[in-house]
mmCIF file of C-alpha atoms in Angstrom:
data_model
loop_
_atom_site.group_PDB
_atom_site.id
_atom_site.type_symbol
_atom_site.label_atom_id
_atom_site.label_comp_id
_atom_site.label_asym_id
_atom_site.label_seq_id
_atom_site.Cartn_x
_atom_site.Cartn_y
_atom_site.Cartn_z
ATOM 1 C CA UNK A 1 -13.972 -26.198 2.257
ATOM 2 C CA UNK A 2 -16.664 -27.811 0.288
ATOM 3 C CA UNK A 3 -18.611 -24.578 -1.025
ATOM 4 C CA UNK A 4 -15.830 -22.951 -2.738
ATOM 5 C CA UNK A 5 -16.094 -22.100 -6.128
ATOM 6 C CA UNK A 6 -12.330 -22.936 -7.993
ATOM 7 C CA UNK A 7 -11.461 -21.457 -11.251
ATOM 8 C CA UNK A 8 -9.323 -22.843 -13.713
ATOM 9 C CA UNK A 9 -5.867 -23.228 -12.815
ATOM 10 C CA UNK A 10 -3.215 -20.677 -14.083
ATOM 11 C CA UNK A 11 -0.408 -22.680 -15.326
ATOM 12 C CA UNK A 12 3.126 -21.601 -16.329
ATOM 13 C CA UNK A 13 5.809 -23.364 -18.564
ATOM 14 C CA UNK A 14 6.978 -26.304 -16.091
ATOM 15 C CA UNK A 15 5.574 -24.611 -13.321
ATOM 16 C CA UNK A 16 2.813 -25.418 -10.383
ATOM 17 C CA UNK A 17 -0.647 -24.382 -11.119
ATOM 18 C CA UNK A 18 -1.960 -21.865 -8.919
ATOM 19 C CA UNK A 19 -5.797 -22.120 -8.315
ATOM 20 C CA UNK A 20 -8.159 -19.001 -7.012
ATOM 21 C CA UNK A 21 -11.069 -19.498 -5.258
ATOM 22 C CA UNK A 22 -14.668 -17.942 -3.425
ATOM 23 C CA UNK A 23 -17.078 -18.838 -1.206
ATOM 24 C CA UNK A 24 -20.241 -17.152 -0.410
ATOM 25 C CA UNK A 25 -19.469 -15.933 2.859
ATOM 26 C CA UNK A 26 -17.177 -13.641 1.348
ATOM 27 C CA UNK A 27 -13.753 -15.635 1.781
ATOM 28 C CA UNK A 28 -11.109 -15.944 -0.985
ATOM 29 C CA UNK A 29 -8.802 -18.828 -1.596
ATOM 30 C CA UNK A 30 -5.373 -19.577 -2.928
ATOM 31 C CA UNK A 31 -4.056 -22.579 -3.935
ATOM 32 C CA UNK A 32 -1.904 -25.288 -5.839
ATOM 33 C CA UNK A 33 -3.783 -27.007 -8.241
ATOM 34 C CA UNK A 34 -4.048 -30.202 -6.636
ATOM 35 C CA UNK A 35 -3.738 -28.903 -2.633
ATOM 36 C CA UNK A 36 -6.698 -27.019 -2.410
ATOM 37 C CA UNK A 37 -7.120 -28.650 0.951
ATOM 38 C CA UNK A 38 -4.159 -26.122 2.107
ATOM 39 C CA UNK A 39 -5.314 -23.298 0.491
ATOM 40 C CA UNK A 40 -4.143 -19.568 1.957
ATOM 41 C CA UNK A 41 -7.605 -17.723 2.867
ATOM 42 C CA UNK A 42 -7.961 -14.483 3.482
ATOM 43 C CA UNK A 43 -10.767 -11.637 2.349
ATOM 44 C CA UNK A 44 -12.120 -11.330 -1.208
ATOM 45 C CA UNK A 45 -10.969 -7.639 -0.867
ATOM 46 C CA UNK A 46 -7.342 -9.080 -0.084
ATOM 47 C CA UNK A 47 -7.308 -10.844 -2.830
ATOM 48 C CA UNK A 48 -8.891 -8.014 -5.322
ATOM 49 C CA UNK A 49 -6.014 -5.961 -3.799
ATOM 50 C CA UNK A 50 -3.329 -8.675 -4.373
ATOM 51 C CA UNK A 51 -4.422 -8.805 -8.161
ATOM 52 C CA UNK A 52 -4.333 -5.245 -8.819
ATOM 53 C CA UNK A 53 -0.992 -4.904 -7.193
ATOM 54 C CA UNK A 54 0.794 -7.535 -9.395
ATOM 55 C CA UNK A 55 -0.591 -6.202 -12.293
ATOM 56 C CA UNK A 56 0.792 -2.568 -11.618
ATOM 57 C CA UNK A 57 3.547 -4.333 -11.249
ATOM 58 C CA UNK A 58 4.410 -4.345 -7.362
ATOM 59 C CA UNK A 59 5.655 -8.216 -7.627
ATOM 60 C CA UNK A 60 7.857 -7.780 -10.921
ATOM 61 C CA UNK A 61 10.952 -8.168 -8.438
ATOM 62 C CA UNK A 62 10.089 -11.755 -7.977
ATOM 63 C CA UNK A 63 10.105 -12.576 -11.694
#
């Protein structure tokens, strides 16, 4: 998993930081900050539809 690209961690109060990353073969990763070595991995388009489907709110159950 060398030639993924992290971005910054997304941190809550006293919780884990989640990590997102991409490589260039089209893969996209999900992570704790800190475990990136057991990242989920699945498609960039999984992960595009992930993000637009907690942000129409889809996952506010689990809040």
């Amino acid at each position: 998993m060398d030639d993924i690209t992290w971005e910054e961690p997304f941190c809550g109060e006293g919780a884990s930081c989640f990590r997102l990353g991409t490589d260039a073969t089209g893969n996209a990763y999900v992570a704790i900050a800190g475990a990136e070595d057991a990242a989920l991995i699945d498609s960039r388009e999984a992960l595009r539809r992930m993000i637009l489907d907690i942000k129409a709110g889809k996952a506010d159950h689990l809040l």
